[in-house]
């Protein structure tokens, strides 16, 4: 996106990242209070609400689709030079790999030998190599083991690899027409829904339910928003803007869709229509998060001012490290018997060290590697490199 727009929107995008990361932390703090997190019993509204905080990871996928597809959508619409895939790959590697490998090493140190601790699932030593190549999602012996949250990173990395192919198809097939690109992205949503329906009908296992096709609709929703924004820029020369009332309507509509998603899954109707529930999964929540993202990207006024708040933006800035470290630190606390059982004190006991670890990851690993990738990617060019902070804000 243009640097001026990036500056205006950066805090809002960081705020959304913070909401996504904090919701996942709250979900795991709630989930791992049970002796066996794979077998839980929800006993009231509190449990129903906290169980739906898992949806924060869908917001991450929508953000990824929006931010990373904008360059490809812009190239296809304007028919100018395609995205530089070398720089693209370099930035993705710098953003994801160093902090990931450090967190996995830290997880091994914290949890090795803790196989009997509630919630801890350690892989066999011979299976550790899969984690080095984001292959833990492709074996029943390793999926959701060691640091369980990394199953989502396997999807992200595979999406990063798929995105240039989707961009190339859009570039050659759309011929500057937004409708053709939109049809391609709608096809991804349809494919994901069909995949989920097939998994339900065939009784697929966890490897199928946590494969990239099952989550493609959420990435595609963010990509559709990116296409809409870039189409407006191509036509008018600037990003679209809406007034405070429309912004409020987008905000309320987005939150409402996420809430309705949770109500649907906990209702008798979901049990009565299992095929529809299995096919759609959390698509209403994905639409809600895309709408909320649209409110931040094109909106103005007090309705979304809170999302730009500096404390929230700072949490969003370190959200990748927070996401990677919160569960290993919590399981280590459970291993030592240090965590209180009550939810709020337990949340504080987990969140404080996780935020510190996330901040250290940003300051000493992510920021350093992003700066190096920026220098390498721009070597020989006169353009001034972006700051690592802005690089991070364009890379979920």
Short mmCIF file of C-alpha atoms in Angstrom, two decimals:
data_model
loop_
_atom_site.label_atom_id
_atom_site.label_comp_id
_atom_site.label_asym_id
_atom_site.label_seq_id
_atom_site.Cartn_x
_atom_site.Cartn_y
_atom_site.Cartn_z
CA UNK A 1 0.00 0.00 0.00
CA UNK A 2 1.18 3.63 -0.44
CA UNK A 3 3.35 4.87 2.42
CA UNK A 4 0.88 7.59 3.38
CA UNK A 5 -1.95 5.09 3.66
CA UNK A 6 0.32 2.66 5.52
CA UNK A 7 1.01 5.30 8.14
CA UNK A 8 -2.68 6.03 8.67
CA UNK A 9 -3.75 2.41 8.86
CA UNK A 10 -0.81 0.83 10.67
CA UNK A 11 -2.08 1.39 14.21
CA UNK A 12 -5.52 0.04 13.33
CA UNK A 13 -4.08 -3.11 11.79
CA UNK A 14 -1.85 -3.60 14.82
CA UNK A 15 -4.92 -3.16 17.01
CA UNK A 16 -6.71 -5.93 15.12
CA UNK A 17 -3.66 -8.17 15.50
CA UNK A 18 -3.72 -7.51 19.22
CA UNK A 19 -7.40 -8.48 19.44
CA UNK A 20 -6.70 -11.70 17.54
CA UNK A 21 -3.71 -12.65 19.68
CA UNK A 22 -5.36 -11.76 23.00
CA UNK A 23 -8.49 -13.73 22.13
CA UNK A 24 -6.38 -16.82 21.40
CA UNK A 25 -4.51 -16.37 24.70
CA UNK A 26 -7.80 -16.09 26.60
CA UNK A 27 -9.10 -19.21 24.86
CA UNK A 28 -6.04 -21.26 25.80
CA UNK A 29 -6.04 -20.02 29.39
CA UNK A 30 -9.65 -21.20 29.63
CA UNK A 31 -9.05 -24.46 27.76
CA UNK A 32 -6.03 -25.61 29.74
CA UNK A 33 -7.82 -25.18 33.07
CA UNK A 34 -9.45 -28.54 32.31
CA UNK A 35 -7.49 -31.68 33.26
CA UNK A 36 -7.84 -32.96 29.68
CA UNK A 37 -8.16 -30.12 27.13
CA UNK A 38 -9.37 -32.60 24.49
CA UNK A 39 -12.42 -33.47 26.61
CA UNK A 40 -14.15 -30.47 28.06
CA UNK A 41 -17.62 -29.84 29.45
CA UNK A 42 -19.12 -26.41 29.02
CA UNK A 43 -21.34 -25.67 31.99
CA UNK A 44 -22.59 -22.14 31.38
CA UNK A 45 -22.49 -18.90 29.43
CA UNK A 46 -18.93 -18.17 30.59
CA UNK A 47 -17.66 -21.39 29.04
CA UNK A 48 -19.68 -20.82 25.87
CA UNK A 49 -18.20 -17.35 25.39
CA UNK A 50 -14.60 -18.30 26.17
CA UNK A 51 -14.75 -21.32 23.87
CA UNK A 52 -15.54 -18.97 20.96
CA UNK A 53 -12.43 -16.87 21.62
CA UNK A 54 -10.69 -19.49 19.46
CA UNK A 55 -12.06 -17.54 16.49
CA UNK A 56 -9.26 -15.01 16.88
CA UNK A 57 -7.07 -17.18 14.67
CA UNK A 58 -9.55 -16.64 11.81
CA UNK A 59 -8.92 -12.90 12.06
CA UNK A 60 -5.20 -13.65 11.53
CA UNK A 61 -6.04 -15.51 8.31
CA UNK A 62 -8.27 -12.70 7.03
CA UNK A 63 -5.50 -10.18 7.78
CA UNK A 64 -2.94 -12.31 5.95
CA UNK A 65 -5.12 -12.54 2.88
CA UNK A 66 -5.77 -8.80 2.84
CA UNK A 67 -2.24 -7.57 3.42
CA UNK A 68 -0.35 -10.01 1.23
CA UNK A 69 -2.70 -10.02 -1.74
CA UNK A 70 -2.76 -6.25 -2.20
CA UNK A 71 0.47 -6.20 -4.20
CA UNK A 72 -0.71 -9.02 -6.47
CA UNK A 73 -4.13 -7.42 -6.96
CA UNK A 74 -2.53 -4.07 -7.77
CA UNK A 75 -0.20 -5.63 -10.36
CA UNK A 76 -3.07 -7.46 -12.05
CA UNK A 77 -5.39 -4.44 -12.14
CA UNK A 78 -2.80 -2.00 -13.44
CA UNK A 79 -1.07 -4.51 -15.73
CA UNK A 80 2.31 -3.25 -14.54
CA UNK A 81 5.33 -5.25 -13.40
CA UNK A 82 4.44 -8.41 -11.41
CA UNK A 83 5.33 -8.69 -7.75
CA UNK A 84 9.05 -9.26 -7.13
CA UNK A 85 8.92 -12.83 -5.86
CA UNK A 86 12.48 -12.72 -4.56
CA UNK A 87 11.72 -9.83 -2.23
CA UNK A 88 8.39 -11.40 -1.35
CA UNK A 89 10.04 -14.68 -0.30
CA UNK A 90 12.78 -12.86 1.59
CA UNK A 91 10.31 -10.82 3.62
CA UNK A 92 8.16 -13.86 4.40
CA UNK A 93 11.20 -15.82 5.57
CA UNK A 94 12.50 -12.96 7.70
CA UNK A 95 9.09 -12.40 9.25
CA UNK A 96 8.31 -16.00 10.14
CA UNK A 97 11.34 -18.26 10.40
CA UNK A 98 13.83 -16.85 12.95
CA UNK A 99 11.24 -16.17 15.66
CA UNK A 100 9.58 -19.52 14.97
CA UNK A 101 12.77 -21.54 15.31
CA UNK A 102 13.73 -19.69 18.49
CA UNK A 103 10.30 -20.32 20.02
CA UNK A 104 10.43 -24.01 19.13
CA UNK A 105 13.86 -24.34 20.73
CA UNK A 106 12.54 -22.58 23.82
CA UNK A 107 9.53 -24.90 23.89
CA UNK A 108 11.80 -27.95 23.82
CA UNK A 109 13.82 -26.58 26.73
CA UNK A 110 10.74 -25.72 28.79
CA UNK A 111 8.73 -28.89 28.18
CA UNK A 112 11.16 -31.72 27.43
CA UNK A 113 10.48 -34.52 29.88
CA UNK A 114 7.09 -33.08 30.87
CA UNK A 115 5.03 -35.66 28.99
CA UNK A 116 2.94 -36.48 32.05
CA UNK A 117 1.89 -32.87 32.64
CA UNK A 118 -1.80 -32.20 31.81
CA UNK A 119 -2.05 -30.64 28.37
CA UNK A 120 1.54 -31.40 27.33
CA UNK A 121 1.89 -33.61 24.25
CA UNK A 122 5.49 -34.22 23.25
CA UNK A 123 6.39 -35.80 19.91
CA UNK A 124 8.91 -38.61 19.60
CA UNK A 125 12.45 -37.38 19.09
CA UNK A 126 12.50 -38.95 15.63
CA UNK A 127 9.56 -36.75 14.58
CA UNK A 128 11.14 -33.42 15.54
CA UNK A 129 12.50 -32.91 12.03
CA UNK A 130 8.95 -32.33 10.80
CA UNK A 131 8.75 -29.17 12.90
CA UNK A 132 11.80 -27.74 11.16
CA UNK A 133 9.94 -27.81 7.82
CA UNK A 134 6.43 -26.95 9.07
CA UNK A 135 5.43 -30.53 8.48
CA UNK A 136 3.80 -31.24 11.85
CA UNK A 137 0.31 -30.88 10.34
CA UNK A 138 0.86 -33.86 8.05
CA UNK A 139 1.33 -36.58 10.63
CA UNK A 140 -1.05 -37.78 13.31
CA UNK A 141 1.99 -38.26 15.55
CA UNK A 142 2.96 -34.57 15.52
CA UNK A 143 -0.12 -32.44 14.85
CA UNK A 144 -1.05 -30.36 17.90
CA UNK A 145 2.01 -31.56 19.80
CA UNK A 146 4.98 -29.68 21.30
CA UNK A 147 3.71 -26.11 20.72
CA UNK A 148 0.15 -26.74 19.50
CA UNK A 149 -0.45 -23.23 18.13
CA UNK A 150 2.09 -23.82 15.36
CA UNK A 151 -0.46 -25.79 13.33
CA UNK A 152 -1.75 -22.41 12.12
CA UNK A 153 1.75 -21.42 10.98
CA UNK A 154 1.85 -24.51 8.76
CA UNK A 155 -1.24 -23.10 7.02
CA UNK A 156 0.28 -19.63 6.79
CA UNK A 157 3.51 -20.89 5.24
CA UNK A 158 1.63 -23.01 2.71
CA UNK A 159 -0.53 -19.99 1.87
CA UNK A 160 2.63 -17.92 1.36
CA UNK A 161 3.83 -20.52 -1.13
CA UNK A 162 0.46 -20.69 -2.91
CA UNK A 163 -0.09 -16.94 -3.13
CA UNK A 164 2.38 -16.23 -5.99
CA UNK A 165 0.63 -18.90 -8.06
CA UNK A 166 -2.76 -17.33 -7.35
CA UNK A 167 -1.29 -13.93 -8.16
CA UNK A 168 0.10 -15.21 -11.47
CA UNK A 169 -3.26 -16.72 -12.43
CA UNK A 170 -4.99 -13.47 -11.55
CA UNK A 171 -2.41 -11.47 -13.49
CA UNK A 172 -2.72 -13.49 -16.68
CA UNK A 173 -6.40 -14.37 -16.59
CA UNK A 174 -8.01 -11.20 -15.26
CA UNK A 175 -6.31 -8.90 -17.82
CA UNK A 176 -6.94 -5.91 -15.62
CA UNK A 177 -10.55 -6.83 -14.85
CA UNK A 178 -11.48 -6.89 -11.19
CA UNK A 179 -14.50 -9.12 -11.78
CA UNK A 180 -12.33 -11.94 -13.05
CA UNK A 181 -10.10 -11.72 -10.01
CA UNK A 182 -13.19 -11.64 -7.79
CA UNK A 183 -14.47 -14.79 -9.50
CA UNK A 184 -11.16 -16.52 -8.83
CA UNK A 185 -11.32 -15.60 -5.14
CA UNK A 186 -14.97 -16.61 -4.88
CA UNK A 187 -13.89 -19.94 -6.32
CA UNK A 188 -11.45 -20.36 -3.42
CA UNK A 189 -14.31 -19.82 -0.98
CA UNK A 190 -16.45 -22.37 -2.81
CA UNK A 191 -13.58 -24.86 -2.88
CA UNK A 192 -13.06 -24.49 0.86
CA UNK A 193 -16.76 -25.01 1.60
CA UNK A 194 -16.82 -28.08 -0.68
CA UNK A 195 -13.70 -29.46 1.02
CA UNK A 196 -15.27 -29.12 4.45
CA UNK A 197 -18.47 -30.76 3.25
CA UNK A 198 -16.47 -33.64 1.80
CA UNK A 199 -14.48 -34.05 5.00
CA UNK A 200 -17.72 -34.26 6.98
CA UNK A 201 -19.34 -36.75 4.61
CA UNK A 202 -16.24 -38.95 4.40
CA UNK A 203 -15.45 -38.74 8.10
CA UNK A 204 -12.05 -37.16 7.57
CA UNK A 205 -9.55 -37.05 10.40
CA UNK A 206 -7.81 -34.07 11.99
CA UNK A 207 -5.24 -33.86 9.20
CA UNK A 208 -8.06 -33.05 6.77
CA UNK A 209 -9.91 -30.63 9.06
CA UNK A 210 -6.74 -28.63 9.67
CA UNK A 211 -5.49 -28.59 6.09
CA UNK A 212 -5.17 -25.35 4.13
CA UNK A 213 -8.24 -25.97 1.88
CA UNK A 214 -10.45 -25.95 4.98
CA UNK A 215 -9.26 -22.42 5.81
CA UNK A 216 -8.95 -20.98 2.30
CA UNK A 217 -12.31 -19.15 2.60
CA UNK A 218 -10.93 -16.93 5.36
CA UNK A 219 -7.82 -16.01 3.41
CA UNK A 220 -10.00 -15.38 0.34
CA UNK A 221 -12.27 -12.99 2.23
CA UNK A 222 -9.27 -10.83 3.09
CA UNK A 223 -8.08 -11.08 -0.51
CA UNK A 224 -11.47 -9.89 -1.78
CA UNK A 225 -11.22 -6.85 0.48
CA UNK A 226 -7.72 -6.17 -0.85
CA UNK A 227 -9.03 -6.38 -4.42
CA UNK A 228 -11.83 -3.93 -3.65
CA UNK A 229 -9.43 -1.42 -2.11
CA UNK A 230 -6.94 -1.68 -4.97
CA UNK A 231 -9.73 -1.35 -7.55
CA UNK A 232 -10.82 1.89 -5.91
CA UNK A 233 -7.24 3.18 -5.88
CA UNK A 234 -6.80 2.28 -9.56
CA UNK A 235 -9.96 4.20 -10.46
CA UNK A 236 -9.72 7.23 -8.19
CA UNK A 237 -6.07 7.39 -7.29
CA UNK A 238 -6.74 7.04 -3.56
CA UNK A 239 -8.06 4.50 -1.10
CA UNK A 240 -11.82 4.47 -0.50
CA UNK A 241 -13.14 6.27 2.56
CA UNK A 242 -16.51 6.06 4.28
CA UNK A 243 -18.09 8.33 6.86
CA UNK A 244 -18.48 7.77 10.60
CA UNK A 245 -22.00 6.33 10.30
CA UNK A 246 -21.01 3.78 7.69
CA UNK A 247 -17.94 2.94 9.78
CA UNK A 248 -20.15 2.30 12.80
CA UNK A 249 -22.47 0.13 10.69
CA UNK A 250 -19.51 -1.93 9.44
CA UNK A 251 -18.19 -2.32 12.99
CA UNK A 252 -21.54 -3.39 14.43
CA UNK A 253 -22.24 -5.68 11.47
CA UNK A 254 -18.84 -7.34 11.74
CA UNK A 255 -19.11 -7.96 15.47
CA UNK A 256 -22.69 -9.13 15.01
CA UNK A 257 -21.65 -11.71 12.42
CA UNK A 258 -18.98 -13.11 14.76
CA UNK A 259 -21.49 -13.32 17.63
CA UNK A 260 -24.08 -14.99 15.38
CA UNK A 261 -21.45 -17.55 14.35
CA UNK A 262 -21.00 -18.53 17.99
CA UNK A 263 -24.76 -18.64 18.63
CA UNK A 264 -25.27 -20.81 15.56
CA UNK A 265 -22.69 -23.39 16.62
CA UNK A 266 -24.16 -23.64 20.11
CA UNK A 267 -27.78 -23.89 18.92
CA UNK A 268 -29.96 -26.89 18.24
CA UNK A 269 -30.17 -25.83 14.58
CA UNK A 270 -26.48 -26.60 14.12
CA UNK A 271 -27.05 -30.12 15.40
CA UNK A 272 -30.11 -30.50 13.19
CA UNK A 273 -28.17 -29.47 10.06
CA UNK A 274 -24.78 -31.10 10.57
CA UNK A 275 -23.79 -31.07 6.89
CA UNK A 276 -24.42 -27.33 6.57
CA UNK A 277 -22.58 -26.68 9.82
CA UNK A 278 -19.68 -28.85 8.73
CA UNK A 279 -19.47 -27.23 5.30
CA UNK A 280 -19.63 -23.60 6.45
CA UNK A 281 -17.58 -24.12 9.61
CA UNK A 282 -16.91 -20.56 10.83
CA UNK A 283 -17.52 -18.74 7.55
CA UNK A 284 -19.97 -16.24 9.16
CA UNK A 285 -17.21 -15.27 11.60
CA UNK A 286 -14.80 -14.88 8.69
CA UNK A 287 -17.26 -12.54 6.96
CA UNK A 288 -17.61 -10.63 10.22
CA UNK A 289 -13.87 -10.22 10.63
CA UNK A 290 -13.52 -9.09 7.00
CA UNK A 291 -16.23 -6.50 7.67
CA UNK A 292 -14.45 -5.36 10.82
CA UNK A 293 -11.21 -5.09 8.87
CA UNK A 294 -13.02 -3.01 6.23
CA UNK A 295 -14.20 -0.65 8.97
CA UNK A 296 -10.59 -0.11 10.05
CA UNK A 297 -9.20 0.18 6.52
CA UNK A 298 -11.75 2.56 4.98
CA UNK A 299 -13.58 3.97 7.99
CA UNK A 300 -13.15 7.05 10.12
CA UNK A 301 -14.65 8.53 13.21
CA UNK A 302 -14.98 7.47 16.85
CA UNK A 303 -16.39 3.99 16.13
CA UNK A 304 -12.95 2.55 15.37
CA UNK A 305 -10.79 5.04 17.29
CA UNK A 306 -10.30 2.56 20.12
CA UNK A 307 -8.72 0.05 17.75
CA UNK A 308 -5.98 2.63 17.03
CA UNK A 309 -5.16 3.06 20.74
CA UNK A 310 -1.42 2.98 21.33
CA UNK A 311 -1.41 0.27 24.06
CA UNK A 312 -3.42 -2.04 21.81
CA UNK A 313 -1.22 -1.23 18.82
CA UNK A 314 1.90 -2.07 20.83
CA UNK A 315 0.46 -5.45 21.75
CA UNK A 316 -0.28 -5.99 18.07
CA UNK A 317 3.29 -5.12 17.18
CA UNK A 318 4.60 -7.96 19.37
CA UNK A 319 1.65 -10.28 18.66
CA UNK A 320 3.66 -12.86 16.70
CA UNK A 321 5.99 -13.51 19.63
CA UNK A 322 3.04 -13.41 22.04
CA UNK A 323 1.28 -16.01 19.92
CA UNK A 324 4.34 -18.28 19.75
CA UNK A 325 5.32 -18.12 23.41
CA UNK A 326 2.12 -17.93 25.47
CA UNK A 327 1.24 -21.64 25.36
CA UNK A 328 4.73 -23.06 26.11
CA UNK A 329 5.06 -20.63 29.02
CA UNK A 330 1.63 -21.57 30.33
CA UNK A 331 2.35 -25.30 30.07
CA UNK A 332 5.64 -24.73 31.86
CA UNK A 333 3.74 -22.95 34.63
CA UNK A 334 1.31 -25.88 34.83
CA UNK A 335 4.28 -28.25 34.97
CA UNK A 336 5.65 -26.39 38.00
CA UNK A 337 2.24 -25.95 39.62
CA UNK A 338 2.54 -22.15 39.61
CA UNK A 339 -0.72 -21.11 37.96
CA UNK A 340 -3.89 -20.29 39.94
CA UNK A 341 -7.08 -21.99 38.84
CA UNK A 342 -9.33 -18.92 38.73
CA UNK A 343 -9.51 -17.54 35.20
CA UNK A 344 -8.56 -13.88 35.71
CA UNK A 345 -5.50 -14.46 37.96
CA UNK A 346 -4.43 -17.27 35.64
CA UNK A 347 -4.77 -15.00 32.62
CA UNK A 348 -2.59 -12.35 34.25
CA UNK A 349 -0.01 -14.96 35.27
CA UNK A 350 0.21 -16.16 31.65
CA UNK A 351 -0.14 -12.83 29.84
CA UNK A 352 2.63 -10.91 31.63
CA UNK A 353 5.53 -13.30 30.84
CA UNK A 354 4.09 -13.97 27.37
CA UNK A 355 4.07 -10.24 26.59
CA UNK A 356 7.64 -9.96 27.84
CA UNK A 357 8.70 -12.89 25.66
CA UNK A 358 6.84 -11.44 22.70
CA UNK A 359 8.49 -8.06 23.19
CA UNK A 360 11.92 -9.66 23.38
CA UNK A 361 11.16 -11.64 20.22
CA UNK A 362 10.24 -8.44 18.40
CA UNK A 363 13.14 -6.33 19.66
CA UNK A 364 15.96 -8.82 19.32
CA UNK A 365 14.84 -11.19 16.55
CA UNK A 366 11.98 -10.01 14.35
CA UNK A 367 12.98 -6.37 14.06
CA UNK A 368 16.61 -7.23 13.39
CA UNK A 369 15.79 -9.78 10.69
CA UNK A 370 13.22 -7.52 9.02
CA UNK A 371 15.77 -4.73 8.86
CA UNK A 372 18.32 -7.06 7.27
CA UNK A 373 15.78 -8.35 4.77
CA UNK A 374 14.85 -4.79 3.88
CA UNK A 375 18.48 -3.86 3.25
CA UNK A 376 19.10 -6.94 1.13
CA UNK A 377 15.87 -6.54 -0.81
CA UNK A 378 16.54 -2.90 -1.60
CA UNK A 379 20.24 -3.18 -2.29
CA UNK A 380 21.17 -1.20 -5.32
CA UNK A 381 18.03 0.93 -5.18
CA UNK A 382 17.83 4.53 -4.10
CA UNK A 383 14.58 4.11 -2.22
CA UNK A 384 14.96 4.50 1.51
CA UNK A 385 14.23 1.24 3.36
CA UNK A 386 11.09 1.03 5.44
CA UNK A 387 11.52 0.85 9.18
CA UNK A 388 11.21 -2.66 10.64
CA UNK A 389 8.04 -1.51 12.41
CA UNK A 390 6.34 -0.65 9.13
CA UNK A 391 7.67 -3.83 7.51
CA UNK A 392 6.10 -5.83 10.33
CA UNK A 393 2.79 -4.02 9.93
CA UNK A 394 2.55 -5.14 6.33
CA UNK A 395 3.33 -8.73 7.28
CA UNK A 396 1.02 -10.63 9.63
#
